[in-house]
Amino acid sequence: MCSVDVGLDQSHTARMDKKFPDYVPPTQVAYRPDGGTTLHLRKCRLGVERGDSVEEVVFDQAVVSFGTMEDNDVTLVDDTVSRNHCRIYQEGSSYVIQDLESTNGTFVNEVRIKEAYLKPGCTIELGNSRIQFHSFDEEVQITPLADERFGDIIGASREMRRIFGVLDKIAPSDVTVVIEGETGTGKEVVANTIHKKSSRADKPFIVFDCSAVPANLIESELFGHEKGSFTGAVVSRPGLFELANGGTVFMDELGELELELQPKLLRVLETREVRRVGGARSMKVDVRVIAATNRALEEEVRAGRFRQDLFYRLSVVRVHLPPVRDRREDIPLLVRHFLQKGRFNKHPDGHRRIEHVSRNVLEALRGYDWPGNVRELLNVIERAVSFAESDTIELTDLPQHIVESEHMQRLQTIGARITNQGRQTVDELGAFKDAKEKWVASFEREYIVRLLERHGYNISHAAREAEIDRKYFRKLMKKYAIENPKNKTDG
């Protein structure tokens, strides 16, 4: 028999895990001790009796609706079934069925219910219709993708390629996703990529920044309003959920959402219905919800600033984006991408202003900690392009706080030892800018010579190790009058 419980509380997940240990865990990403990744996709399989046959349908979404109206997920041709009869929704590690005030009621294993937990194997009766319920866990092993990009997301580090593997599996489904990460890590880019990789790609992608809208207008923005519902409501207006119907709603900075509005968002997620401010009826909406936050939502829940039931409803799949300081090997790739795609690097005729980035610049960028992450890196590159006096970004084009970082200071110390310049007085060094340019020139020349010697003066091999263009490598050799002492031809 199914467990029948009216009025779910927030500790139901722990209770159900104890009552029914065979319950399927929620869709989630699991990181194994061996470094691998497993995606557990929770799904329900319904056997819908239609005459003498049984039609099997599988759902991985958070809510499945039943009724005679065509906008239900399962449409039943049965005069004894109401237009919007009932729904099944995921709650923590459980599936729950809820009657929607139907005329003839909803029965589970011949017991009429208002709300009930479902156990695999239960029989659901709606009027004269019978449905067999089963849940299962589809386990998918995630393999890091080999590509350096996934949609609009750039990254070659193993952590980013592992995230690509997760996104590749979840994007085609309708599961709710929470994207976590520091400010500037690219959460909106990830959300947009998930949308583009889904079956909703040709439908709207609506962005709502919970921190950018005044608290007294958020409800109207999300759910819409009717004419005259409040001062200033001179016309009726649809909300973002209506506008996104069929597509995706991306809720950025979710942790900033006012506590009193969270139950209303929860209701939309559970019922997939919205009611405009001042409206008398609810409207069905078919949307996928992706949320992002730079806050630790578990801590927000413990502090009472975020509802636990909303947290569980949203956290079907959680993806954490690493900060740039934890994926420094991706910096050259990101820089190249910005220079290739950024409008700031285009002449009116479409040609690029900047073609190269000096080795010293890449070293400085790798050594900086990037508290603003990818967004800050993009801003620095845009600034450098505007300052550059040639087709190459040099150290002098970077902000001083990056050039003078602890990492670069250590490199300067090493460079001084390499060049054996010995100690010089301040008078000998001259002005800061002149001294820096002298050091850079000395470092560059010594670096090029050492690299050529290592590769037997094979310019192609030396340029490849330096990760700079071969033509630019030759340009540096010419600049510092470096020649092959053995007059060897380069490969």
Short mmCIF file of C-alpha atoms in Angstrom, two decimals:
data_model
loop_
_atom_site.label_atom_id
_atom_site.label_comp_id
_atom_site.label_asym_id
_atom_site.label_seq_id
_atom_site.Cartn_x
_atom_site.Cartn_y
_atom_site.Cartn_z
CA MET A 1 0.00 0.00 0.00
CA CYS A 2 1.07 3.58 -0.58
CA SER A 3 1.75 5.86 2.33
CA VAL A 4 -0.96 8.53 2.53
CA ASP A 5 -0.02 11.85 4.09
CA VAL A 6 -1.89 15.14 3.89
CA GLY A 7 0.13 18.31 4.50
CA LEU A 8 3.82 17.69 3.74
CA ASP A 9 6.38 19.26 6.04
CA GLN A 10 10.01 20.13 5.36
CA SER A 11 11.40 16.99 6.99
CA HIS A 12 9.49 14.66 4.70
CA THR A 13 12.62 13.67 2.78
CA ALA A 14 14.33 12.20 5.83
CA ARG A 15 11.09 10.45 6.86
CA MET A 16 10.55 8.93 3.44
CA ASP A 17 14.13 7.72 3.20
CA LYS A 18 13.52 5.77 6.44
CA LYS A 19 10.06 4.51 5.45
CA PHE A 20 10.91 3.50 1.90
CA PRO A 21 14.63 2.79 1.42
CA ASP A 22 13.90 1.76 -2.19
CA TYR A 23 12.90 5.29 -3.11
CA VAL A 24 14.80 6.70 -6.07
CA PRO A 25 17.18 9.55 -5.16
CA PRO A 26 16.66 12.91 -6.86
CA THR A 27 18.44 13.76 -10.08
CA GLN A 28 21.91 14.75 -9.00
CA VAL A 29 25.57 14.84 -9.92
CA ALA A 30 27.81 12.59 -7.83
CA TYR A 31 31.60 13.02 -7.72
CA ARG A 32 33.29 9.67 -7.11
CA PRO A 33 36.46 9.20 -5.01
CA ASP A 34 38.34 8.07 -8.13
CA GLY A 35 37.78 11.48 -9.69
CA GLY A 36 34.98 10.33 -11.98
CA THR A 37 31.51 11.80 -12.24
CA THR A 38 28.15 10.06 -12.23
CA LEU A 39 24.84 11.65 -13.15
CA HIS A 40 21.80 10.08 -11.51
CA LEU A 41 18.70 10.87 -13.54
CA ARG A 42 15.51 10.23 -11.60
CA LYS A 43 12.61 9.34 -13.84
CA CYS A 44 9.08 8.02 -13.51
CA ARG A 45 7.49 5.54 -15.89
CA LEU A 46 3.71 5.53 -16.22
CA GLY A 47 1.70 2.71 -17.73
CA VAL A 48 -1.49 4.41 -18.99
CA GLU A 49 -4.28 1.95 -19.81
CA ARG A 50 -5.99 2.98 -23.04
CA GLY A 51 -8.65 0.43 -23.93
CA ASP A 52 -7.07 -3.00 -24.25
CA SER A 53 -3.54 -1.65 -24.49
CA VAL A 54 -1.11 0.01 -22.10
CA GLU A 55 0.85 3.05 -23.25
CA GLU A 56 4.14 3.58 -21.42
CA VAL A 57 5.45 7.13 -21.05
CA VAL A 58 8.60 8.26 -19.23
CA PHE A 59 9.08 11.66 -17.59
CA ASP A 60 12.15 13.26 -16.01
CA GLN A 61 10.49 16.60 -15.28
CA ALA A 62 9.58 17.88 -11.84
CA VAL A 63 5.78 17.97 -12.41
CA VAL A 64 3.50 15.74 -14.51
CA SER A 65 -0.14 16.84 -14.92
CA PHE A 66 -3.19 14.70 -15.76
CA GLY A 67 -6.61 15.62 -17.14
CA THR A 68 -8.79 15.87 -20.23
CA MET A 69 -7.41 19.25 -21.30
CA GLU A 70 -4.81 19.01 -24.06
CA ASP A 71 -2.30 21.15 -22.17
CA ASN A 72 -1.80 18.36 -19.59
CA ASP A 73 1.27 16.16 -19.82
CA VAL A 74 -0.97 13.09 -19.84
CA THR A 75 -4.26 13.73 -21.64
CA LEU A 76 -7.04 11.23 -20.85
CA VAL A 77 -10.15 10.71 -23.00
CA ASP A 78 -12.54 9.89 -20.15
CA ASP A 79 -15.78 11.65 -19.22
CA THR A 80 -15.22 10.74 -15.56
CA VAL A 81 -11.88 12.61 -15.45
CA SER A 82 -11.75 16.36 -14.74
CA ARG A 83 -10.12 18.84 -17.07
CA ASN A 84 -7.22 19.35 -14.63
CA HIS A 85 -7.57 16.28 -12.46
CA CYS A 86 -4.29 15.74 -10.56
CA ARG A 87 -0.55 16.03 -10.76
CA ILE A 88 2.55 14.11 -9.71
CA TYR A 89 5.52 16.11 -8.53
CA GLN A 90 8.98 15.45 -7.13
CA GLU A 91 9.51 16.37 -3.51
CA GLY A 92 12.98 15.73 -2.09
CA SER A 93 13.66 12.03 -2.67
CA SER A 94 9.98 11.20 -3.22
CA TYR A 95 7.20 11.40 -5.75
CA VAL A 96 3.93 12.90 -4.50
CA ILE A 97 0.50 12.82 -6.14
CA GLN A 98 -1.96 15.62 -5.47
CA ASP A 99 -5.64 15.78 -6.37
CA LEU A 100 -6.62 19.14 -7.92
CA GLU A 101 -10.15 19.25 -6.53
CA SER A 102 -11.36 16.84 -9.18
CA THR A 103 -15.04 15.91 -9.40
CA ASN A 104 -14.64 12.15 -8.97
CA GLY A 105 -11.45 12.10 -6.91
CA THR A 106 -8.04 10.53 -7.20
CA PHE A 107 -7.39 7.03 -5.82
CA VAL A 108 -4.12 5.27 -5.03
CA ASN A 109 -4.43 1.52 -4.55
CA GLU A 110 -8.19 2.01 -4.08
CA VAL A 111 -7.74 4.63 -1.36
CA ARG A 112 -9.06 8.10 -2.13
CA ILE A 113 -6.42 10.69 -1.44
CA LYS A 114 -5.92 14.41 -1.35
CA GLU A 115 -2.13 14.13 -1.35
CA ALA A 116 0.00 10.99 -1.09
CA TYR A 117 3.51 9.63 -1.46
CA LEU A 118 3.85 7.20 -4.34
CA LYS A 119 5.77 3.97 -4.08
CA PRO A 120 6.90 2.13 -7.22
CA GLY A 121 4.19 -0.31 -8.30
CA CYS A 122 1.24 1.77 -7.08
CA THR A 123 -1.95 1.87 -9.13
CA ILE A 124 -3.51 5.28 -9.67
CA GLU A 125 -7.19 5.57 -10.58
CA LEU A 126 -8.68 8.71 -12.12
CA GLY A 127 -12.37 8.15 -12.80
CA ASN A 128 -12.45 5.05 -15.02
CA SER A 129 -8.78 5.42 -16.00
CA ARG A 130 -5.97 3.39 -14.44
CA ILE A 131 -2.29 4.23 -14.38
CA GLN A 132 0.61 2.14 -13.09
CA PHE A 133 3.38 4.15 -11.44
CA HIS A 134 7.07 3.20 -11.41
CA SER A 135 10.19 5.25 -10.65
CA PHE A 136 13.76 4.43 -11.52
CA ASP A 137 17.25 5.85 -11.48
CA GLU A 138 19.13 6.07 -14.77
CA GLU A 139 22.82 6.18 -13.92
CA VAL A 140 25.02 7.87 -16.48
CA GLN A 141 28.80 7.91 -16.24
CA ILE A 142 30.09 11.36 -17.16
CA THR A 143 33.21 11.50 -19.29
CA PRO A 144 34.99 14.85 -19.69
CA LEU A 145 34.45 16.06 -23.23
CA ALA A 146 37.49 16.42 -25.45
CA ASP A 147 36.43 19.76 -26.90
CA GLU A 148 37.69 23.11 -25.60
CA ARG A 149 34.22 24.60 -25.73
CA PHE A 150 30.61 23.60 -25.18
CA GLY A 151 28.25 25.98 -26.89
CA ASP A 152 29.39 29.43 -25.77
CA ILE A 153 31.39 28.14 -22.77
CA ILE A 154 35.17 28.14 -23.13
CA GLY A 155 37.58 25.90 -21.21
CA ALA A 156 40.22 23.22 -21.70
CA SER A 157 40.88 22.40 -18.04
CA ARG A 158 39.70 19.00 -16.84
CA GLU A 159 37.19 20.55 -14.44
CA MET A 160 35.54 22.56 -17.23
CA ARG A 161 35.49 19.59 -19.59
CA ARG A 162 33.85 17.53 -16.84
CA ILE A 163 31.21 20.23 -16.50
CA PHE A 164 30.73 20.05 -20.27
CA GLY A 165 30.03 16.33 -19.86
CA VAL A 166 27.36 17.02 -17.23
CA LEU A 167 25.73 19.77 -19.29
CA ASP A 168 25.72 17.56 -22.37
CA LYS A 169 23.58 15.03 -20.47
CA ILE A 170 21.17 17.38 -18.70
CA ALA A 171 20.63 20.03 -21.39
CA PRO A 172 18.23 17.95 -23.53
CA SER A 173 16.03 17.18 -20.51
CA ASP A 174 13.73 19.58 -18.69
CA VAL A 175 15.36 19.23 -15.26
CA THR A 176 15.66 22.34 -13.14
CA VAL A 177 19.28 23.48 -12.75
CA VAL A 178 20.94 25.69 -10.15
CA ILE A 179 24.27 27.15 -11.29
CA GLU A 180 26.55 28.13 -8.42
CA GLY A 181 29.75 30.13 -8.52
CA GLU A 182 31.43 33.38 -7.68
CA THR A 183 30.48 36.64 -9.37
CA GLY A 184 31.77 36.79 -12.93
CA THR A 185 32.26 33.05 -13.51
CA GLY A 186 29.85 33.01 -16.47
CA LYS A 187 26.64 31.62 -14.98
CA GLU A 188 24.39 33.32 -17.53
CA VAL A 189 26.51 31.97 -20.39
CA VAL A 190 26.06 28.46 -18.98
CA ALA A 191 22.30 28.95 -18.61
CA ASN A 192 21.99 30.24 -22.17
CA THR A 193 24.03 27.30 -23.47
CA ILE A 194 21.77 24.81 -21.64
CA HIS A 195 18.78 26.48 -23.30
CA LYS A 196 20.37 26.38 -26.76
CA LYS A 197 21.19 22.69 -26.36
CA SER A 198 17.65 21.80 -25.27
CA SER A 199 14.46 21.07 -27.20
CA ARG A 200 13.34 24.59 -26.23
CA ALA A 201 16.12 26.29 -28.22
CA ASP A 202 13.70 27.98 -30.65
CA LYS A 203 11.57 29.32 -27.77
CA PRO A 204 12.20 32.38 -25.56
CA PHE A 205 15.10 32.61 -23.12
CA ILE A 206 14.02 35.16 -20.52
CA VAL A 207 16.50 36.54 -17.96
CA PHE A 208 15.34 37.91 -14.61
CA ASP A 209 17.89 39.43 -12.23
CA CYS A 210 16.44 39.11 -8.73
CA SER A 211 18.84 41.76 -7.41
CA ALA A 212 18.10 44.42 -10.04
CA VAL A 213 14.34 44.86 -9.61
CA PRO A 214 12.80 46.76 -6.66
CA ALA A 215 11.13 44.38 -4.20
CA ASN A 216 7.68 45.95 -4.72
CA LEU A 217 7.84 45.27 -8.48
CA ILE A 218 9.25 41.74 -8.53
CA GLU A 219 5.87 40.01 -8.27
CA SER A 220 4.47 42.04 -11.14
CA GLU A 221 7.59 41.41 -13.25
CA LEU A 222 7.48 37.66 -12.71
CA PHE A 223 3.76 36.98 -12.81
CA GLY A 224 2.28 40.00 -14.60
CA HIS A 225 -0.59 42.21 -13.49
CA GLU A 226 -4.09 43.22 -14.49
CA LYS A 227 -5.15 46.77 -15.26
CA GLY A 228 -5.93 48.71 -12.10
CA SER A 229 -4.44 46.11 -9.76
CA PHE A 230 -2.20 48.78 -8.19
CA THR A 231 -1.33 52.44 -8.64
CA GLY A 232 0.31 52.87 -12.01
CA ALA A 233 -1.10 49.68 -13.55
CA VAL A 234 -2.82 51.51 -16.40
CA VAL A 235 -2.78 48.45 -18.70
CA SER A 236 -2.67 44.69 -18.21
CA ARG A 237 0.77 43.20 -18.65
CA PRO A 238 2.05 39.62 -18.91
CA GLY A 239 4.83 38.51 -16.58
CA LEU A 240 8.11 36.86 -17.49
CA PHE A 241 6.74 33.36 -16.97
CA GLU A 242 4.00 34.03 -19.53
CA LEU A 243 6.46 35.59 -21.96
CA ALA A 244 8.77 32.58 -21.63
CA ASN A 245 6.00 30.04 -22.23
CA GLY A 246 7.51 27.07 -24.06
CA GLY A 247 11.02 28.26 -23.30
CA THR A 248 13.33 28.92 -20.35
CA VAL A 249 13.31 31.37 -17.45
CA PHE A 250 16.77 32.16 -16.08
CA MET A 251 16.60 33.59 -12.55
CA ASP A 252 19.93 35.23 -11.81
CA GLU A 253 21.05 36.05 -8.25
CA LEU A 254 18.31 33.84 -6.84
CA GLY A 255 19.64 34.25 -3.31
CA GLU A 256 18.50 37.89 -3.41
CA LEU A 257 14.82 36.99 -3.84
CA GLU A 258 12.71 38.41 -1.01
CA LEU A 259 11.57 35.79 1.50
CA GLU A 260 7.88 36.71 1.18
CA LEU A 261 7.98 36.08 -2.60
CA GLN A 262 9.58 32.67 -2.35
CA PRO A 263 6.31 30.77 -1.63
CA LYS A 264 4.79 32.24 -4.80
CA LEU A 265 7.74 31.08 -6.87
CA LEU A 266 7.47 27.67 -5.24
CA ARG A 267 3.81 27.47 -6.22
CA VAL A 268 4.65 28.23 -9.86
CA LEU A 269 7.31 25.53 -9.88
CA GLU A 270 4.91 22.98 -8.38
CA THR A 271 1.76 23.78 -10.36
CA ARG A 272 3.27 25.32 -13.53
CA GLU A 273 0.55 27.94 -13.23
CA VAL A 274 0.77 31.70 -12.73
CA ARG A 275 -1.79 34.20 -11.57
CA ARG A 276 -1.30 37.83 -12.43
CA VAL A 277 -1.36 40.42 -9.65
CA GLY A 278 -5.01 41.36 -9.34
CA GLY A 279 -6.06 38.46 -11.55
CA ALA A 280 -8.92 36.06 -10.80
CA ARG A 281 -7.69 32.99 -12.65
CA SER A 282 -4.50 31.02 -13.05
CA MET A 283 -2.85 30.31 -16.39
CA LYS A 284 -0.81 27.26 -17.36
CA VAL A 285 2.81 27.91 -18.29
CA ASP A 286 5.29 25.49 -19.80
CA VAL A 287 8.73 26.72 -18.78
CA ARG A 288 12.06 25.32 -17.74
CA VAL A 289 13.63 27.11 -14.79
CA ILE A 290 17.38 27.65 -14.48
CA ALA A 291 18.63 29.61 -11.49
CA ALA A 292 22.00 31.05 -10.53
CA THR A 293 23.47 32.30 -7.30
CA ASN A 294 26.81 33.38 -5.86
CA ARG A 295 25.55 32.60 -2.35
CA ALA A 296 25.76 29.29 -0.50
CA LEU A 297 22.04 28.45 -0.46
CA GLU A 298 22.44 25.80 2.27
CA GLU A 299 23.77 28.52 4.59
CA GLU A 300 20.92 30.81 3.53
CA VAL A 301 18.43 28.06 4.45
CA ARG A 302 20.05 27.54 7.87
CA ALA A 303 19.96 31.29 8.47
CA GLY A 304 16.26 31.41 7.63
CA ARG A 305 16.75 33.65 4.59
CA PHE A 306 15.79 31.04 2.02
CA ARG A 307 12.95 28.53 2.18
CA GLN A 308 14.04 24.92 2.50
CA ASP A 309 11.18 23.60 0.36
CA LEU A 310 12.07 26.02 -2.46
CA PHE A 311 15.72 25.01 -2.16
CA TYR A 312 14.82 21.33 -2.62
CA ARG A 313 12.47 22.13 -5.49
CA LEU A 314 15.14 24.06 -7.38
CA SER A 315 18.14 21.88 -6.62
CA VAL A 316 17.35 19.08 -9.03
CA VAL A 317 20.80 19.43 -10.59
CA ARG A 318 23.43 21.76 -9.17
CA VAL A 319 26.46 22.78 -11.22
CA HIS A 320 29.35 24.62 -9.57
CA LEU A 321 31.52 26.81 -11.80
CA PRO A 322 35.14 27.10 -10.62
CA PRO A 323 36.75 30.53 -10.26
CA VAL A 324 39.41 31.54 -12.79
CA ARG A 325 42.19 31.14 -10.20
CA ASP A 326 41.36 27.40 -10.13
CA ARG A 327 41.52 27.05 -13.91
CA ARG A 328 44.49 29.22 -14.85
CA GLU A 329 45.34 26.99 -17.81
CA ASP A 330 42.18 28.28 -19.49
CA ILE A 331 43.32 31.92 -19.48
CA PRO A 332 45.20 31.88 -22.84
CA LEU A 333 42.19 30.19 -24.44
CA LEU A 334 39.79 32.77 -23.01
CA VAL A 335 42.03 35.64 -24.12
CA ARG A 336 42.18 34.30 -27.69
CA HIS A 337 38.40 33.92 -27.69
CA PHE A 338 37.89 37.52 -26.51
CA LEU A 339 40.24 38.84 -29.19
CA GLN A 340 38.56 36.79 -31.91
CA LYS A 341 34.95 37.55 -31.00
CA GLY A 342 35.05 40.90 -29.17
CA ARG A 343 33.68 43.88 -31.07
CA PHE A 344 36.16 46.04 -29.20
CA ASN A 345 38.94 44.36 -31.21
CA LYS A 346 37.46 45.09 -34.62
CA HIS A 347 38.27 47.85 -37.07
CA PRO A 348 35.35 49.35 -39.01
CA ASP A 349 36.27 47.05 -41.92
CA GLY A 350 35.98 43.98 -39.66
CA HIS A 351 39.69 43.22 -39.33
CA ARG A 352 41.16 42.66 -35.89
CA ARG A 353 43.14 45.42 -34.21
CA ILE A 354 45.17 43.06 -32.00
CA GLU A 355 46.56 39.78 -33.28
CA HIS A 356 49.01 38.77 -30.58
CA VAL A 357 49.59 38.75 -26.83
CA SER A 358 53.15 38.80 -25.57
CA ARG A 359 54.44 35.93 -23.47
CA ASN A 360 55.01 38.28 -20.55
CA VAL A 361 51.40 39.40 -20.66
CA LEU A 362 50.14 35.81 -20.58
CA GLU A 363 52.44 35.13 -17.65
CA ALA A 364 51.05 38.14 -15.81
CA LEU A 365 47.46 37.11 -16.54
CA ARG A 366 48.11 33.56 -15.32
CA GLY A 367 49.66 34.83 -12.10
CA TYR A 368 46.84 37.17 -11.11
CA ASP A 369 44.04 35.81 -8.86
CA TRP A 370 41.08 37.39 -10.74
CA PRO A 371 38.58 38.16 -7.94
CA GLY A 372 36.16 39.27 -10.68
CA ASN A 373 36.76 36.06 -12.65
CA VAL A 374 35.96 35.84 -16.38
CA ARG A 375 34.14 39.17 -16.39
CA GLU A 376 37.19 40.94 -14.98
CA LEU A 377 39.49 39.18 -17.46
CA LEU A 378 37.29 40.36 -20.34
CA ASN A 379 37.39 43.94 -19.05
CA VAL A 380 41.18 43.85 -18.74
CA ILE A 381 41.60 42.58 -22.31
CA GLU A 382 39.21 45.21 -23.65
CA ARG A 383 41.21 47.89 -21.82
CA ALA A 384 44.50 46.50 -23.11
CA VAL A 385 43.24 46.56 -26.69
CA SER A 386 42.40 50.25 -26.35
CA PHE A 387 45.89 51.01 -24.92
CA ALA A 388 47.95 48.88 -27.33
CA GLU A 389 50.08 50.81 -29.82
CA SER A 390 50.81 47.85 -32.10
CA ASP A 391 49.13 44.59 -33.07
CA THR A 392 50.42 43.00 -29.83
CA ILE A 393 49.35 43.49 -26.24
CA GLU A 394 52.39 44.22 -24.07
CA LEU A 395 52.86 44.49 -20.31
CA THR A 396 52.59 48.28 -20.49
CA ASP A 397 49.00 47.86 -21.74
CA LEU A 398 47.87 46.04 -18.59
CA PRO A 399 46.61 47.70 -15.38
CA GLN A 400 49.36 48.35 -12.86
CA HIS A 401 47.81 46.12 -10.17
CA ILE A 402 48.25 43.11 -12.48
CA VAL A 403 51.74 44.05 -13.66
CA GLU A 404 52.83 44.65 -10.07
CA SER A 405 51.22 41.54 -8.59
CA GLU A 406 53.24 39.31 -6.28
CA HIS A 407 53.59 36.77 -9.07
CA MET A 408 55.14 39.30 -11.44
CA GLN A 409 57.39 40.64 -8.73
CA ARG A 410 58.74 37.14 -8.20
CA LEU A 411 59.32 36.81 -11.94
CA GLN A 412 61.15 40.11 -11.95
CA THR A 413 63.44 38.86 -9.22
CA ILE A 414 64.12 35.68 -11.20
CA GLY A 415 64.65 37.71 -14.36
CA ALA A 416 67.20 39.87 -12.64
CA ARG A 417 69.13 36.77 -11.61
CA ILE A 418 68.94 35.28 -15.10
CA THR A 419 70.22 38.38 -16.83
CA ASN A 420 73.02 38.80 -14.31
CA GLN A 421 72.57 42.52 -14.33
CA GLY A 422 73.65 42.82 -10.73
CA ARG A 423 72.55 45.61 -8.44
CA GLN A 424 71.86 49.03 -9.85
CA THR A 425 71.15 52.29 -8.12
CA VAL A 426 67.85 54.11 -8.51
CA ASP A 427 69.68 56.76 -10.54
CA GLU A 428 70.91 54.08 -12.91
CA LEU A 429 67.44 52.54 -13.26
CA GLY A 430 65.78 55.86 -14.02
CA ALA A 431 62.01 56.40 -13.99
CA PHE A 432 59.75 53.46 -13.17
CA LYS A 433 58.36 53.18 -16.69
CA ASP A 434 61.85 53.26 -18.24
CA ALA A 435 63.18 50.72 -15.74
CA LYS A 436 60.25 48.39 -16.40
CA GLU A 437 60.72 48.60 -20.17
CA LYS A 438 64.43 47.84 -19.77
CA TRP A 439 63.63 44.80 -17.65
CA VAL A 440 60.99 43.55 -20.07
CA ALA A 441 63.36 43.91 -23.02
CA SER A 442 66.13 42.14 -21.12
CA PHE A 443 63.81 39.35 -20.04
CA GLU A 444 62.35 38.88 -23.54
CA ARG A 445 65.77 38.69 -25.19
CA GLU A 446 67.11 36.22 -22.64
CA TYR A 447 63.94 34.12 -22.90
CA ILE A 448 64.10 33.93 -26.74
CA VAL A 449 67.79 33.03 -26.75
CA ARG A 450 67.38 30.28 -24.13
CA LEU A 451 64.39 28.85 -25.99
CA LEU A 452 66.24 28.81 -29.32
CA GLU A 453 69.25 27.13 -27.75
CA ARG A 454 66.99 24.44 -26.26
CA HIS A 455 65.52 23.68 -29.69
CA GLY A 456 68.70 23.95 -31.71
CA TYR A 457 67.52 27.25 -33.18
CA ASN A 458 64.47 25.60 -34.72
CA ILE A 459 62.13 28.59 -34.75
CA SER A 460 58.95 26.56 -35.32
CA HIS A 461 59.58 24.37 -32.28
CA ALA A 462 60.61 27.31 -30.10
CA ALA A 463 57.53 29.33 -31.09
CA ARG A 464 55.28 26.35 -30.38
CA GLU A 465 56.68 25.96 -26.86
CA ALA A 466 56.32 29.70 -26.27
CA GLU A 467 52.72 29.47 -27.50
CA ILE A 468 53.16 32.47 -29.77
CA ASP A 469 52.83 32.88 -33.50
CA ARG A 470 55.90 31.93 -35.55
CA LYS A 471 55.88 35.27 -37.39
CA TYR A 472 55.78 37.14 -34.12
CA PHE A 473 58.64 34.98 -32.80
CA ARG A 474 60.72 36.05 -35.83
CA LYS A 475 59.72 39.64 -35.14
CA LEU A 476 61.14 39.37 -31.61
CA MET A 477 64.37 37.85 -32.96
CA LYS A 478 64.72 40.77 -35.35
CA LYS A 479 63.88 43.26 -32.60
CA TYR A 480 66.71 41.97 -30.40
CA ALA A 481 69.12 41.17 -33.27
CA ILE A 482 69.18 37.46 -32.42
CA GLU A 483 70.74 35.31 -35.13
CA ASN A 484 71.59 31.65 -35.51
CA PRO A 485 75.30 31.37 -34.70
CA LYS A 486 75.55 28.23 -36.85
CA ASN A 487 73.47 29.69 -39.68
CA LYS A 488 71.05 26.73 -39.45
CA THR A 489 67.82 26.85 -41.39
CA ASP A 490 64.76 26.76 -39.22
CA GLY A 491 62.08 24.01 -39.60
#
